[in-house]
Amino acid sequence: MATTDIFEKLKKLQTILVKKYDLEKKIQDAPKQLSSQEELLARMKKEFIEKNEEYETVKSNVLKLKFDLEEAVKSRENGEKGMDNIQTHREYEALEKQISEATERENEIRKELQKEEKSLEEIKDTLKINEDMISSQESELTSSKATLNKELDGYNSELNSLKKSEDKITPDLDQEILFKFQRIIQRNSEGIVAVRNGVCTGCHMILPAQFANVVRDGENINFCPYCSRILFYEDTGDEEVYDSYFNLDEAGSLADLDDEFSDEEGFDEEEREEKLYDEADEEMENDEDTDEDADDEEDQDASEEDEEDEEE
């Protein structure tokens, strides 16, 4: 099979594989969409169970307080009834103490009972709210599962269609190249890219000139040495720029420039440095001569001005 035909098949396969891998990822991540809802529902149920246990505890305390209250009331009432039958002062004091303690105990129990009954009602209301929220969350979760299952059915149907298209292309391709191609697309979403003016459009790296020319010839399947993508040459219309850029014979090198300079001057590095120092000294001497000439001209002008002043 000609490389141009292989490139065309790989381009078509690339489009299929990108969609395929995207669908597979969606199918894999689909259950995660429900995990947050399931976690919320589980947390709400746990809180409901804990609150219900608290409700049962408070309810038990309320029943005990009611029993204690009845006992305290009976003790007070019995003491009050015994007042009618007392015969001695000692009996009076005993009954008086019984009535006083029973009354105090009754008041304390009533206060505690009112507090616990209020707490019991609050917990009961909270449980009702939590129960409604759990019911709503369960309904929402059921609806989400139904929607997700519908989406998964659509994904699987599209995936099967893509698999059929893939099976029509892959048998004609080299299996080793196909394996590498699939691995590249899974990482980068592009497995085959163009080379334009010697640059890989996948990683935007400049390719070695000789290798770029091999890709340009298109006789074999070549992989980018930087990003491992399969490369094919794409004409941009800048052939003159391309040929000039990658013609090493005409481009020369930095070493060539250095050789030209050495040949032209005809001396080594030490002689070159000496010449530079000599030129610098000569330039400084010229500057000094220029400054001296300027000073002489200034002195001459000053003398002429003095002579004119004397004549006047």
Coordinates of N, CA and C in Angstrom, one line a residue, residues 196-306:
R196 N 5.3 21.2 8.2 CA 5.2 22.4 7.3 C 6.5 23.2 7.5
N197 N 7.2 23.4 6.4 CA 8.4 24.2 6.4 C 9.4 23.6 7.4
G198 N 9.5 22.3 7.5 CA 10.4 21.6 8.4 C 10.0 21.6 9.8
V199 N 8.8 22.0 10.2 CA 8.3 22.1 11.6 C 7.2 21.1 11.8
C200 N 7.3 20.3 12.9 CA 6.2 19.4 13.2 C 5.1 20.2 13.8
T201 N 3.9 20.1 13.2 CA 2.8 20.9 13.7 C 2.1 20.3 14.9
G202 N 2.6 19.1 15.4 CA 2.1 18.5 16.6 C 2.8 19.1 17.8
C203 N 4.1 19.2 17.8 CA 4.9 19.7 19.0 C 5.6 21.0 18.7
H204 N 5.5 21.5 17.4 CA 6.0 22.7 16.9 C 7.6 22.8 17.1
M205 N 8.2 21.7 17.0 CA 9.7 21.6 17.0 C 10.2 21.6 15.6
I206 N 11.4 22.2 15.4 CA 12.0 22.2 14.1 C 12.7 20.9 13.9
L207 N 12.4 20.2 12.9 CA 13.0 18.9 12.6 C 14.4 19.0 12.0
P208 N 15.3 18.0 12.2 CA 16.6 18.0 11.5 C 16.3 18.1 10.0
A209 N 17.1 18.8 9.3 CA 16.9 19.1 7.8 C 16.9 17.8 7.0
Q210 N 17.8 16.9 7.3 CA 17.9 15.6 6.6 C 16.6 14.8 6.8
F211 N 16.2 14.7 8.1 CA 15.0 14.0 8.4 C 13.7 14.6 7.8
A212 N 13.7 15.9 7.8 CA 12.5 16.6 7.2 C 12.5 16.3 5.7
N213 N 13.6 16.2 5.0 CA 13.6 15.9 3.6 C 13.1 14.4 3.4
V214 N 13.5 13.5 4.3 CA 13.0 12.1 4.2 C 11.4 12.1 4.3
V215 N 10.9 12.9 5.3 CA 9.4 13.0 5.4 C 8.8 13.6 4.1
R216 N 9.5 14.5 3.6 CA 9.0 15.2 2.4 C 9.0 14.2 1.2
D217 N 9.9 13.3 1.2 CA 9.9 12.3 0.1 C 8.7 11.4 0.2
G218 N 8.3 11.1 1.5 CA 7.1 10.3 1.7 C 7.2 8.8 1.3
E219 N 8.4 8.3 1.3 CA 8.5 6.9 0.9 C 8.2 5.9 2.0
N220 N 8.4 6.4 3.3 CA 8.2 5.5 4.5 C 7.3 6.2 5.5
I221 N 6.9 5.4 6.5 CA 6.2 6.0 7.7 C 7.2 6.5 8.7
N222 N 7.2 7.7 9.0 CA 8.2 8.3 9.9 C 7.5 8.9 11.1
F223 N 8.2 8.8 12.3 CA 7.6 9.3 13.5 C 8.5 10.5 14.0
C224 N 7.8 11.5 14.6 CA 8.5 12.7 15.0 C 9.5 12.3 16.2
P225 N 10.7 12.7 16.1 CA 11.7 12.3 17.2 C 11.4 13.0 18.5
Y226 N 10.5 14.0 18.5 CA 10.2 14.7 19.7 C 8.9 14.3 20.4
C227 N 7.8 14.2 19.6 CA 6.5 13.9 20.1 C 6.0 12.5 19.7
S228 N 6.7 11.8 18.9 CA 6.4 10.4 18.4 C 5.2 10.3 17.5
R229 N 4.7 11.5 17.1 CA 3.5 11.4 16.1 C 4.0 11.0 14.7
I230 N 3.1 10.4 14.0 CA 3.4 10.0 12.6 C 3.3 11.3 11.8
L231 N 4.3 11.5 10.9 CA 4.4 12.7 10.1 C 4.2 12.5 8.6
F232 N 3.5 13.5 8.0 CA 3.4 13.6 6.6 C 3.7 15.0 6.1
Y233 N 4.2 15.1 4.9 CA 4.6 16.4 4.4 C 3.3 17.1 3.9
E234 N 3.3 18.4 4.2 CA 2.2 19.3 3.6 C 2.8 20.5 3.0
D235 N 2.4 20.7 1.7 CA 3.0 21.8 0.9 C 2.3 23.1 1.3
T236 N 3.1 24.1 1.7 CA 2.5 25.4 2.1 C 2.7 26.4 1.1
G237 N 3.3 26.1 -0.1 CA 3.5 27.1 -1.1 C 4.8 27.9 -1.0
D238 N 5.5 27.7 0.1 CA 6.8 28.4 0.4 C 7.9 27.5 0.0
E239 N 8.0 26.9 -1.2 CA 9.0 26.0 -1.5 C 10.4 26.6 -1.6
E240 N 10.5 27.9 -2.1 CA 11.8 28.5 -2.2 C 12.4 28.7 -0.8
V241 N 11.5 29.2 0.1 CA 12.0 29.4 1.5 C 12.4 28.1 2.1
Y242 N 11.6 27.1 1.9 CA 11.9 25.8 2.5 C 13.2 25.2 1.9
D243 N 13.4 25.3 0.6 CA 14.6 24.7 0.0 C 15.8 25.5 0.5
S244 N 15.7 26.8 0.6 CA 16.8 27.6 1.0 C 17.2 27.4 2.5
Y245 N 16.2 27.2 3.3 CA 16.4 27.0 4.7 C 17.1 25.7 5.0
F246 N 16.8 24.6 4.2 CA 17.3 23.3 4.5 C 18.4 22.9 3.6
N247 N 18.9 23.8 2.7 CA 20.1 23.5 1.9 C 21.4 23.7 2.7
L248 N 21.9 22.7 3.3 CA 23.1 22.9 4.1 C 24.3 23.3 3.3
D249 N 24.4 22.8 2.0 CA 25.6 23.1 1.3 C 25.7 24.6 1.1
E250 N 24.6 25.3 0.9 CA 24.6 26.8 0.6 C 24.7 27.5 1.9
A251 N 24.1 27.0 3.0 CA 24.0 27.7 4.3 C 25.4 27.9 4.9
G252 N 26.3 27.0 4.8 CA 27.6 27.1 5.4 C 27.5 26.9 6.9
S253 N 28.5 27.4 7.7 CA 28.5 27.3 9.1 C 29.3 28.5 9.7
L254 N 29.2 28.6 11.1 CA 30.0 29.6 11.8 C 31.5 29.3 11.6
A255 N 31.9 28.0 11.5 CA 33.3 27.7 11.3 C 33.8 28.2 10.0
D256 N 33.0 28.2 8.9 CA 33.3 28.7 7.6 C 33.6 30.2 7.7
L257 N 32.8 30.9 8.5 CA 32.9 32.4 8.6 C 34.3 32.7 9.3
D258 N 34.6 31.9 10.3 CA 35.9 32.1 11.0 C 37.1 31.9 10.1
D259 N 37.0 30.8 9.2 CA 38.0 30.5 8.3 C 38.2 31.6 7.3
E260 N 37.1 32.2 6.8 CA 37.2 33.3 5.8 C 38.0 34.5 6.4
F261 N 37.6 34.7 7.7 CA 38.3 35.9 8.3 C 39.8 35.7 8.5
S262 N 40.1 34.4 8.8 CA 41.6 34.1 9.0 C 42.3 34.2 7.7
D263 N 41.7 33.7 6.7 CA 42.4 33.7 5.4 C 42.6 35.1 4.9
E264 N 41.6 35.9 5.1 CA 41.6 37.3 4.6 C 42.7 38.1 5.3
E265 N 42.8 38.0 6.6 CA 43.7 38.8 7.3 C 45.1 38.2 7.3
G266 N 45.2 36.9 7.3 CA 46.5 36.2 7.1 C 47.3 36.2 8.4
F267 N 46.7 36.2 9.6 CA 47.5 36.1 10.8 C 46.7 35.3 11.9
D268 N 47.4 34.9 12.9 CA 46.7 34.0 13.9 C 46.1 34.9 15.0
E269 N 45.7 34.3 16.1 CA 44.9 35.0 17.1 C 45.8 36.0 17.8
E270 N 47.1 35.6 18.1 CA 47.9 36.6 18.9 C 48.2 37.8 18.0
E271 N 48.5 37.6 16.7 CA 48.8 38.7 15.8 C 47.5 39.6 15.7
R272 N 46.3 38.9 15.7 CA 45.1 39.7 15.6 C 44.9 40.6 16.9
E273 N 45.2 40.1 18.1 CA 45.1 40.9 19.3 C 46.1 42.0 19.3
E274 N 47.4 41.8 18.8 CA 48.4 42.8 18.8 C 47.9 43.9 17.8
K275 N 47.3 43.5 16.7 CA 46.9 44.5 15.7 C 45.8 45.4 16.3
L276 N 44.9 44.8 17.1 CA 43.8 45.5 17.7 C 44.4 46.5 18.7
Y277 N 45.4 46.1 19.5 CA 46.0 47.0 20.5 C 46.7 48.2 19.8
D278 N 47.4 47.9 18.7 CA 48.1 48.9 17.9 C 47.1 49.9 17.4
E279 N 46.0 49.4 16.8 CA 45.0 50.3 16.3 C 44.5 51.2 17.4
A280 N 44.3 50.7 18.6 CA 43.7 51.5 19.7 C 44.7 52.5 20.1
D281 N 46.0 52.2 20.1 CA 47.1 53.2 20.5 C 47.1 54.3 19.5
E282 N 47.1 53.9 18.2 CA 47.1 54.9 17.1 C 46.0 55.9 17.2
E283 N 44.8 55.3 17.5 CA 43.6 56.2 17.6 C 43.7 57.1 18.8
M284 N 44.3 56.7 19.9 CA 44.5 57.6 21.1 C 45.5 58.7 20.7
E285 N 46.6 58.3 20.0 CA 47.6 59.3 19.6 C 47.0 60.4 18.7
N286 N 46.1 59.9 17.8 CA 45.5 60.9 16.9 C 44.6 61.8 17.7
D287 N 43.9 61.3 18.7 CA 43.0 62.1 19.6 C 43.9 63.2 20.3
E288 N 45.1 62.8 20.8 CA 45.9 63.7 21.6 C 46.4 64.8 20.6
D289 N 46.8 64.4 19.4 CA 47.3 65.4 18.4 C 46.2 66.4 18.1
T290 N 45.0 65.9 18.0 CA 43.9 66.8 17.7 C 43.6 67.8 18.8
D291 N 43.8 67.3 20.1 CA 43.6 68.2 21.3 C 44.7 69.2 21.3
E292 N 45.9 68.9 21.0 CA 47.0 69.8 21.0 C 46.8 70.9 20.0
D293 N 46.4 70.5 18.8 CA 46.2 71.5 17.7 C 45.1 72.5 18.1
A294 N 44.1 72.0 18.8 CA 43.0 72.8 19.3 C 43.5 73.8 20.3
D295 N 44.4 73.4 21.2 CA 44.9 74.3 22.2 C 45.8 75.4 21.6
D296 N 46.6 75.0 20.6 CA 47.5 76.0 19.9 C 46.6 77.1 19.2
E297 N 45.5 76.6 18.6 CA 44.6 77.6 17.9 C 44.0 78.6 19.0
E298 N 43.7 78.0 20.1 CA 43.1 78.9 21.2 C 44.1 79.9 21.6
D299 N 45.4 79.5 21.8 CA 46.5 80.4 22.3 C 46.7 81.5 21.3
Q300 N 46.8 81.1 20.0 CA 47.0 82.1 18.9 C 45.9 83.2 18.9
D301 N 44.6 82.7 19.0 CA 43.5 83.6 19.0 C 43.6 84.6 20.2
A302 N 44.1 84.1 21.3 CA 44.2 84.9 22.5 C 45.3 86.0 22.3
S303 N 46.4 85.6 21.7 CA 47.5 86.6 21.5 C 47.0 87.7 20.5
E304 N 46.3 87.3 19.5 CA 45.8 88.3 18.5 C 44.9 89.3 19.2
E305 N 44.1 88.8 20.1 CA 43.1 89.7 20.8 C 43.9 90.7 21.7
D306 N 45.0 90.2 22.4 CA 45.8 91.1 23.3 C 46.5 92.2 22.4

